[in-house]
Coordinates of N, CA and C and ligand atoms in Angstrom, one line a residue:
M1 N 0.8 -1.2 0.0 CA 0.0 0.0 0.0 C 0.9 1.2 0.0
N2 N 1.2 1.8 -1.2 CA 2.1 2.9 -1.3 C 1.5 4.2 -1.3
E3 N 0.2 4.3 -1.7 CA -0.6 5.5 -1.6 C -1.9 5.3 -0.9
V4 N -2.3 6.3 -0.1 CA -3.6 6.3 0.5 C -4.3 7.6 0.3
R5 N -5.6 7.6 0.3 CA -6.4 8.8 0.3 C -7.1 9.0 1.6
I6 N -6.9 10.2 2.2 CA -7.6 10.5 3.5 C -8.4 11.8 3.2
L7 N -9.7 11.7 3.4 CA -10.6 12.8 3.1 C -10.3 13.3 1.7
D8 N -9.8 14.6 1.6 CA -9.6 15.1 0.2 C -8.2 15.1 -0.2
K9 N -7.3 14.4 0.6 CA -5.9 14.4 0.2 C -5.3 13.1 -0.1
K10 N -4.2 13.1 -0.8 CA -3.5 11.9 -1.2 C -2.1 11.9 -0.5
F11 N -1.7 10.7 0.0 CA -0.5 10.6 0.7 C 0.3 9.4 0.2
R12 N 1.6 9.5 0.2 CA 2.4 8.3 -0.2 C 3.4 7.9 0.9
E13 N 3.7 6.6 0.9 CA 4.5 6.0 2.1 C 5.8 6.7 2.1
L14 N 6.2 7.1 3.3 CA 7.5 7.7 3.5 C 8.4 6.8 4.4
I15 N 7.9 6.2 5.4 CA 8.6 5.4 6.3 C 7.8 4.1 6.6
S16 N 8.4 3.0 6.2 CA 7.7 1.7 6.3 C 7.5 1.2 7.7
E17 N 6.6 0.3 7.9 CA 6.3 -0.3 9.2 C 7.6 -1.0 9.8
Q18 N 8.3 -1.7 8.9 CA 9.5 -2.4 9.3 C 10.6 -1.4 9.8
A19 N 10.8 -0.3 9.1 CA 11.8 0.7 9.4 C 11.4 1.3 10.8
I20 N 10.1 1.5 11.0 CA 9.7 2.1 12.3 C 10.0 1.1 13.4
R21 N 9.6 -0.1 13.2 CA 9.8 -1.1 14.2 C 11.3 -1.2 14.6
K22 N 12.2 -1.2 13.6 CA 13.6 -1.3 13.8 C 14.1 -0.1 14.6
R23 N 13.6 1.0 14.3 CA 14.1 2.3 14.9 C 13.6 2.3 16.4
V24 N 12.3 1.9 16.6 CA 11.8 1.9 17.9 C 12.6 1.0 18.8
D25 N 13.0 -0.2 18.3 CA 13.8 -1.1 19.1 C 15.2 -0.5 19.4
E26 N 15.8 0.3 18.5 CA 17.1 0.9 18.7 C 17.0 2.0 19.8
I27 N 15.9 2.8 19.7 CA 15.7 3.8 20.7 C 15.5 3.2 22.1
A28 N 14.7 2.2 22.2 CA 14.4 1.5 23.5 C 15.7 1.0 24.1
L29 N 16.5 0.4 23.2 CA 17.8 -0.1 23.7 C 18.7 1.0 24.3
Q30 N 18.7 2.1 23.5 CA 19.5 3.3 24.0 C 18.9 3.8 25.3
I31 N 17.6 3.9 25.4 CA 17.0 4.5 26.7 C 17.3 3.5 27.8
N32 N 17.2 2.2 27.6 CA 17.5 1.2 28.6 C 18.9 1.3 29.1
R33 N 19.9 1.6 28.2 CA 21.3 1.8 28.5 C 21.5 3.1 29.3
D34 N 21.0 4.2 28.7 CA 21.2 5.5 29.3 C 20.7 5.7 30.7
L35 N 19.5 5.0 30.9 CA 18.8 5.3 32.2 C 18.9 4.1 33.1
T36 N 19.8 3.2 32.9 CA 20.0 2.0 33.7 C 20.2 2.4 35.2
G37 N 19.4 1.7 36.1 CA 19.5 2.0 37.5 C 18.6 3.1 38.0
N38 N 18.0 3.8 37.0 CA 17.0 4.9 37.4 C 15.6 4.4 37.3
E39 N 14.7 5.0 38.2 CA 13.3 4.8 38.0 C 12.8 5.9 37.1
V40 N 12.0 5.5 36.1 CA 11.7 6.5 35.0 C 10.1 6.6 34.9
I41 N 9.7 7.8 34.7 CA 8.3 8.0 34.3 C 8.3 8.5 32.8
F42 N 7.6 7.7 32.0 CA 7.4 8.1 30.6 C 6.1 9.0 30.5
V43 N 6.2 10.1 29.8 CA 5.1 11.0 29.7 C 4.8 11.1 28.2
G44 N 3.7 10.4 27.8 CA 3.3 10.4 26.3 C 2.4 11.6 26.1
I45 N 2.6 12.2 24.9 CA 1.8 13.4 24.5 C 0.6 12.9 23.6
L46 N -0.6 13.0 24.1 CA -1.7 12.6 23.3 C -2.1 13.7 22.3
N47 N -2.8 13.4 21.2 CA -3.2 12.0 20.9 C -2.1 11.3 20.1
G48 N -1.3 12.0 19.3 CA -0.5 11.4 18.3 C 0.5 10.4 18.8
A49 N 1.0 10.5 20.1 CA 2.1 9.7 20.5 C 1.7 8.3 21.1
F50 N 0.4 8.1 21.1 CA -0.1 6.8 21.7 C 0.5 5.6 21.1
M51 N 0.7 5.6 19.8 CA 1.2 4.4 19.2 C 2.7 4.2 19.4
F52 N 3.5 5.3 19.2 CA 4.9 5.2 19.5 C 5.2 4.9 21.0
A53 N 4.4 5.5 21.8 CA 4.6 5.3 23.3 C 4.3 3.8 23.6
A54 N 3.3 3.2 23.1 CA 3.0 1.8 23.4 C 4.1 0.9 22.8
D55 N 4.5 1.2 21.6 CA 5.6 0.3 21.0 C 6.9 0.5 21.8
L56 N 7.2 1.7 22.1 CA 8.5 2.0 22.8 C 8.4 1.4 24.2
F57 N 7.3 1.6 24.9 CA 7.2 1.2 26.3 C 7.3 -0.3 26.5
R58 N 6.8 -1.0 25.6 CA 6.8 -2.5 25.8 C 8.3 -3.1 25.6
K59 N 9.2 -2.2 25.1 CA 10.6 -2.7 25.0 C 11.4 -2.1 26.2
I60 N 10.8 -1.4 27.1 CA 11.6 -0.8 28.2 C 11.8 -1.8 29.3
K61 N 13.0 -1.9 29.8 CA 13.3 -2.9 30.8 C 13.6 -2.2 32.2
L62 N 13.4 -0.9 32.2 CA 13.7 -0.2 33.5 C 12.5 -0.3 34.4
T63 N 12.7 0.0 35.7 CA 11.6 0.2 36.6 C 10.9 1.5 36.1
S64 N 9.7 1.4 35.6 CA 9.1 2.6 35.0 C 7.6 2.6 35.0
R65 N 7.1 3.8 34.9 CA 5.7 4.0 34.8 C 5.4 4.8 33.5
I66 N 4.2 4.8 33.1 CA 3.8 5.7 32.0 C 2.5 6.5 32.3
T67 N 2.5 7.7 31.9 CA 1.3 8.5 32.0 C 1.2 9.4 30.7
F68 N 0.0 9.9 30.5 CA -0.2 10.7 29.3 C -0.8 12.1 29.6
V69 N -0.4 13.0 28.8 CA -1.0 14.4 28.9 C -1.5 14.7 27.5
K70 N -2.4 15.7 27.5 CA -2.9 16.1 26.2 C -2.7 17.6 26.0
L71 N -2.2 17.9 24.8 CA -1.8 19.3 24.5 C -1.9 19.4 23.0
A72 N -2.9 20.0 22.4 CA -3.0 19.9 21.0 C -3.0 21.3 20.3
S73 N -2.2 21.5 19.2 CA -2.1 22.8 18.6 C -2.5 22.8 17.1
Y74 N -2.9 21.7 16.6 CA -3.2 21.5 15.2 C -4.6 21.5 14.8
Q75 N -5.0 22.2 13.8 CA -6.3 22.1 13.1 C -6.0 22.0 11.6
G76 N -6.4 20.9 11.0 CA -6.1 20.7 9.6 C -4.7 20.5 9.3
I77 N -4.1 21.1 8.3 CA -2.7 20.7 8.0 C -1.7 21.8 8.2
S78 N -2.0 22.9 8.8 CA -1.0 23.9 9.2 C -1.1 24.3 10.6
S79 N 0.1 24.5 11.3 CA 0.1 24.7 12.7 C -0.6 26.1 13.0
S80 N -1.5 26.1 13.9 CA -2.2 27.3 14.2 C -1.4 28.2 15.1
G81 N -0.4 27.6 15.7 CA 0.5 28.3 16.7 C -0.1 28.4 18.1
A82 N -1.4 28.4 18.2 CA -2.1 28.5 19.5 C -2.2 27.1 20.1
I83 N -1.8 26.9 21.3 CA -2.0 25.7 22.0 C -3.3 25.7 22.8
K84 N -4.1 24.7 22.6 CA -5.5 24.9 23.1 C -5.7 24.1 24.4
E85 N -5.3 22.9 24.4 CA -5.7 22.1 25.6 C -4.5 21.6 26.4
L86 N -4.6 21.5 27.6 CA -3.6 20.9 28.5 C -4.3 20.2 29.6
I87 N -4.3 18.9 29.6 CA -5.0 18.1 30.6 C -4.2 16.9 31.0
G88 N -4.4 16.4 32.2 CA -3.9 15.1 32.6 C -2.6 15.1 33.5
W89 N -2.1 16.3 34.0 CA -0.9 16.2 34.8 C -1.3 15.8 36.2
N90 N -1.6 14.5 36.4 CA -2.0 14.2 37.8 C -1.1 13.3 38.6
E91 N 0.1 13.0 38.0 CA 1.1 12.3 38.8 C 2.0 13.3 39.5
D92 N 2.5 12.8 40.7 CA 3.6 13.7 41.3 C 4.9 13.4 40.7
L93 N 5.4 14.4 40.0 CA 6.7 14.1 39.2 C 7.9 14.7 39.9
T94 N 7.8 15.2 41.1 CA 8.9 15.8 41.8 C 10.1 14.8 41.9
D95 N 11.2 15.3 41.5 CA 12.5 14.5 41.6 C 12.5 13.2 40.8
K96 N 11.6 13.1 39.8 CA 11.6 11.9 39.0 C 12.4 12.1 37.7
N97 N 12.8 11.0 37.1 CA 13.5 11.0 35.8 C 12.4 10.8 34.8
I98 N 12.3 11.8 33.9 CA 11.2 11.8 32.9 C 11.7 11.6 31.5
V99 N 11.0 10.7 30.7 CA 11.2 10.7 29.3 C 9.9 11.1 28.6
V100 N 9.9 12.3 28.0 CA 8.8 12.8 27.2 C 8.7 12.0 25.9
V101 N 7.5 11.5 25.6 CA 7.4 10.7 24.3 C 6.4 11.5 23.4
E102 N 7.0 12.0 22.3 CA 6.3 12.8 21.3 C 6.2 12.0 20.0
D103 N 5.1 12.3 19.3 CA 4.9 11.7 17.9 C 5.8 12.5 17.0
I104 N 5.7 13.8 17.0 CA 6.4 14.6 16.0 C 6.8 16.0 16.6
V105 N 8.0 16.5 16.4 CA 8.3 17.8 16.8 C 8.4 18.6 15.5
D106 N 7.6 19.6 15.4 CA 7.5 20.5 14.2 C 8.2 21.8 14.6
T107 N 7.5 22.8 15.0 CA 8.1 24.1 15.5 C 8.8 23.9 16.8
G108 N 8.3 23.0 17.6 CA 8.8 22.8 19.0 C 8.0 23.5 20.0
A109 N 7.0 24.2 19.6 CA 6.1 25.0 20.6 C 5.5 24.0 21.6
T110 N 5.0 22.9 21.2 CA 4.4 21.9 22.1 C 5.4 21.4 23.1
L111 N 6.6 21.1 22.5 CA 7.7 20.5 23.3 C 8.1 21.5 24.4
E112 N 8.2 22.8 24.0 CA 8.7 23.8 24.9 C 7.7 24.0 26.1
R113 N 6.4 23.9 25.7 CA 5.3 24.0 26.7 C 5.4 22.9 27.7
I114 N 5.6 21.7 27.2 CA 5.7 20.5 28.1 C 6.9 20.6 29.0
V115 N 8.0 20.9 28.4 CA 9.3 21.0 29.2 C 9.1 22.1 30.3
N116 N 8.5 23.2 30.0 CA 8.2 24.2 31.0 C 7.4 23.7 32.1
E117 N 6.3 22.9 31.8 CA 5.5 22.3 32.8 C 6.2 21.4 33.7
L118 N 7.2 20.7 33.1 CA 8.0 19.7 33.9 C 8.9 20.4 34.8
V119 N 9.5 21.5 34.3 CA 10.4 22.3 35.2 C 9.7 22.8 36.4
I120 N 8.5 23.3 36.2 CA 7.6 23.8 37.3 C 7.4 22.7 38.3
R121 N 7.3 21.5 37.8 CA 7.0 20.4 38.7 C 8.3 19.8 39.4
N122 N 9.4 20.5 39.3 CA 10.7 20.1 39.9 C 11.1 18.7 39.7
V123 N 11.1 18.3 38.4 CA 11.5 16.9 38.1 C 13.0 16.9 38.2
A124 N 13.6 15.7 38.3 CA 15.1 15.6 38.4 C 15.7 15.8 37.1
E125 N 15.2 15.1 36.1 CA 15.8 15.1 34.7 C 14.8 14.9 33.6
V126 N 15.0 15.6 32.5 CA 14.0 15.4 31.4 C 14.8 14.9 30.2
K127 N 14.4 13.8 29.6 CA 14.9 13.4 28.3 C 13.7 13.4 27.3
I128 N 14.0 13.7 26.1 CA 12.9 13.8 25.1 C 13.1 12.8 24.0
A129 N 12.1 12.0 23.7 CA 12.1 11.1 22.6 C 11.0 11.5 21.6
T130 N 11.3 11.6 20.4 CA 10.3 11.9 19.4 C 10.4 10.9 18.2
M131 N 9.3 10.4 17.7 CA 9.4 9.5 16.5 C 9.9 10.3 15.3
L132 N 9.3 11.5 15.1 CA 9.6 12.3 13.9 C 10.1 13.7 14.3
L133 N 11.0 14.3 13.5 CA 11.4 15.6 13.7 C 11.4 16.3 12.3
K134 N 10.9 17.5 12.3 CA 11.1 18.3 11.0 C 12.1 19.4 11.3
P135 N 13.4 19.1 11.0 CA 14.5 20.0 11.4 C 14.4 21.4 10.8
A136 N 13.8 21.5 9.6 CA 13.7 22.8 8.9 C 12.7 23.7 9.6
S137 N 11.9 23.1 10.5 CA 10.8 23.9 11.1 C 11.1 24.1 12.6
Y138 N 12.0 23.3 13.2 CA 12.3 23.3 14.6 C 13.1 24.6 15.0
T139 N 12.5 25.4 15.8 CA 13.2 26.7 16.1 C 13.6 26.9 17.5
R140 N 13.3 25.9 18.3 CA 13.7 26.0 19.8 C 15.1 25.4 20.0
D141 N 15.7 25.6 21.1 CA 17.0 25.0 21.4 C 17.0 23.9 22.4
I142 N 15.8 23.4 22.7 CA 15.7 22.3 23.7 C 16.3 21.1 23.0
P143 N 17.4 20.5 23.6 CA 18.0 19.3 22.9 C 17.0 18.1 22.9
I144 N 17.0 17.4 21.8 CA 16.1 16.2 21.7 C 17.0 15.0 21.7
D145 N 16.8 14.2 22.7 CA 17.7 13.1 23.0 C 17.6 11.9 22.1
Y146 N 16.4 11.6 21.7 CA 16.1 10.4 20.9 C 15.2 10.8 19.7
I147 N 15.7 10.6 18.5 CA 14.9 11.0 17.3 C 14.8 9.8 16.4
G148 N 13.5 9.4 16.1 CA 13.3 8.3 15.3 C 13.8 8.6 13.9
F149 N 13.2 9.6 13.2 CA 13.5 10.0 11.9 C 13.4 11.5 11.7
E150 N 14.3 12.0 10.9 CA 14.2 13.4 10.5 C 13.4 13.4 9.1
I151 N 12.5 14.3 9.0 CA 11.6 14.2 7.8 C 11.6 15.6 7.2
P152 N 11.2 15.7 5.9 CA 11.0 17.1 5.3 C 9.9 17.8 6.0
N153 N 9.9 19.1 5.7 CA 8.9 20.0 6.3 C 7.6 20.0 5.6
K154 N 7.0 18.8 5.6 CA 5.7 18.5 4.9 C 4.8 17.8 5.8
F155 N 3.5 17.8 5.5 CA 2.5 17.2 6.4 C 2.6 15.7 6.3
V156 N 2.6 15.0 7.4 CA 2.6 13.5 7.4 C 1.4 13.0 8.3
V157 N 1.0 11.7 7.9 CA 0.0 11.0 8.7 C 0.5 9.6 8.9
G158 N -0.2 8.9 9.8 CA 0.0 7.5 10.1 C 0.8 7.3 11.3
Y159 N 0.9 6.1 11.8 CA 1.6 5.7 13.0 C 1.2 6.7 14.2
G160 N -0.1 6.9 14.3 CA -0.6 7.8 15.4 C -0.9 9.2 15.0
L161 N -0.3 9.6 13.9 CA -0.6 11.0 13.4 C -1.8 11.1 12.5
D162 N -2.5 12.2 12.6 CA -3.8 12.3 11.9 C -3.8 13.5 10.9
Y163 N -4.8 13.3 10.0 CA -5.2 14.5 9.2 C -6.7 14.7 9.6
N164 N -7.0 15.7 10.3 CA -8.4 16.0 10.7 C -9.0 14.8 11.4
G165 N -8.2 14.1 12.2 CA -8.7 12.9 13.0 C -8.5 11.6 12.3
Y166 N -8.3 11.5 11.0 CA -8.1 10.3 10.3 C -6.7 9.9 10.0
G167 N -6.5 8.6 9.8 CA -5.1 8.2 9.3 C -4.3 7.7 10.5
R168 N -4.7 7.7 11.7 CA -3.9 7.4 12.8 C -3.5 5.9 12.9
S169 N -4.4 5.0 12.3 CA -4.2 3.6 12.4 C -3.2 3.1 11.4
L170 N -2.8 3.9 10.4 CA -1.8 3.4 9.4 C -0.5 3.0 10.1
P171 N 0.0 1.8 9.8 CA 1.2 1.4 10.5 C 2.5 2.0 10.0
S172 N 2.4 2.6 8.8 CA 3.6 3.4 8.3 C 3.3 4.9 8.4
V173 N 4.4 5.6 8.0 CA 4.2 7.1 8.0 C 4.0 7.5 6.5
Y174 N 3.0 8.3 6.2 CA 2.7 8.8 4.9 C 2.9 10.3 4.8
I175 N 3.4 10.7 3.6 CA 3.6 12.2 3.4 C 2.6 12.7 2.3
L176 N 2.2 13.9 2.5 CA 1.2 14.5 1.6 C 1.8 14.7 0.2
V177 N 1.0 14.2 -0.8 CA 1.3 14.4 -2.2 C 0.6 15.7 -2.6
P178 N 1.4 16.7 -3.0 CA 0.8 18.0 -3.3 C -0.2 17.9 -4.5
Ligands
IMP201 P1 4.8 21.8 17.2 O1 4.2 22.3 18.5 O2 4.8 22.8 16.1 O3 6.2 21.2 17.3 O4 3.8 20.7 16.7 C1 3.7 19.5 17.3 C2 2.3 18.9 17.2 O5 1.7 19.3 16.0 C3 2.5 17.4 17.1 O6 2.4 16.8 18.4 C4 1.3 17.0 16.2 O7 0.1 16.8 17.0 C5 1.1 18.2 15.3 N1 1.8 18.0 14.0 C6 2.9 18.6 13.6 N2 3.3 18.3 12.3 C7 2.4 17.4 12.0 C8 2.2 16.6 10.8 O8 3.0 16.6 9.8 N3 1.1 15.7 10.8 C9 0.3 15.6 11.8 N4 0.4 16.3 12.9 C10 1.4 17.2 13.0

């Protein structure tokens, strides 16, 4: 399945399911190594990161917990810039080692907001894992510790990412065909 249609748009496969699986395994291995001996709380960013978070977390061998927060900035296919919702910070994160799990970092506005929230909560350490990064669009200087794939500055769907709510179940990542 190399092309899919979602609503009014056409997308073609950019990153295969096998490539994603291999990369998730590599990232999990790296996190298991880097954080050996630490108790870790994974913080998944809903909705998009649910699939990456689930795949990554099942490969984690550390003493760890997972929680999810929701913070959405997207309507349609261009970033509105305005962040609308922020819900679900109900764990005590004080002095905890955190791994933030993101689906995609575009401008980095969402990431910055999350990191600020974690700093306020006096966490011990924050690491960031994102499945996808758009380097041409990323304007913040928060270091990203684990990056699945760097992609062009174009709209993508699949592997948890949506176009107006659809396309999240696709096991590969698809890019918009203009
Ligand atoms: P940022 O705040 O600009 O970094 O955007 C991050 C959020 O925007 C992600 O968590 C996604 O929800 C959404 N997003 C950014 N780029 C895409 C894309 O290409 N497809 C689908 N959602 C995207």
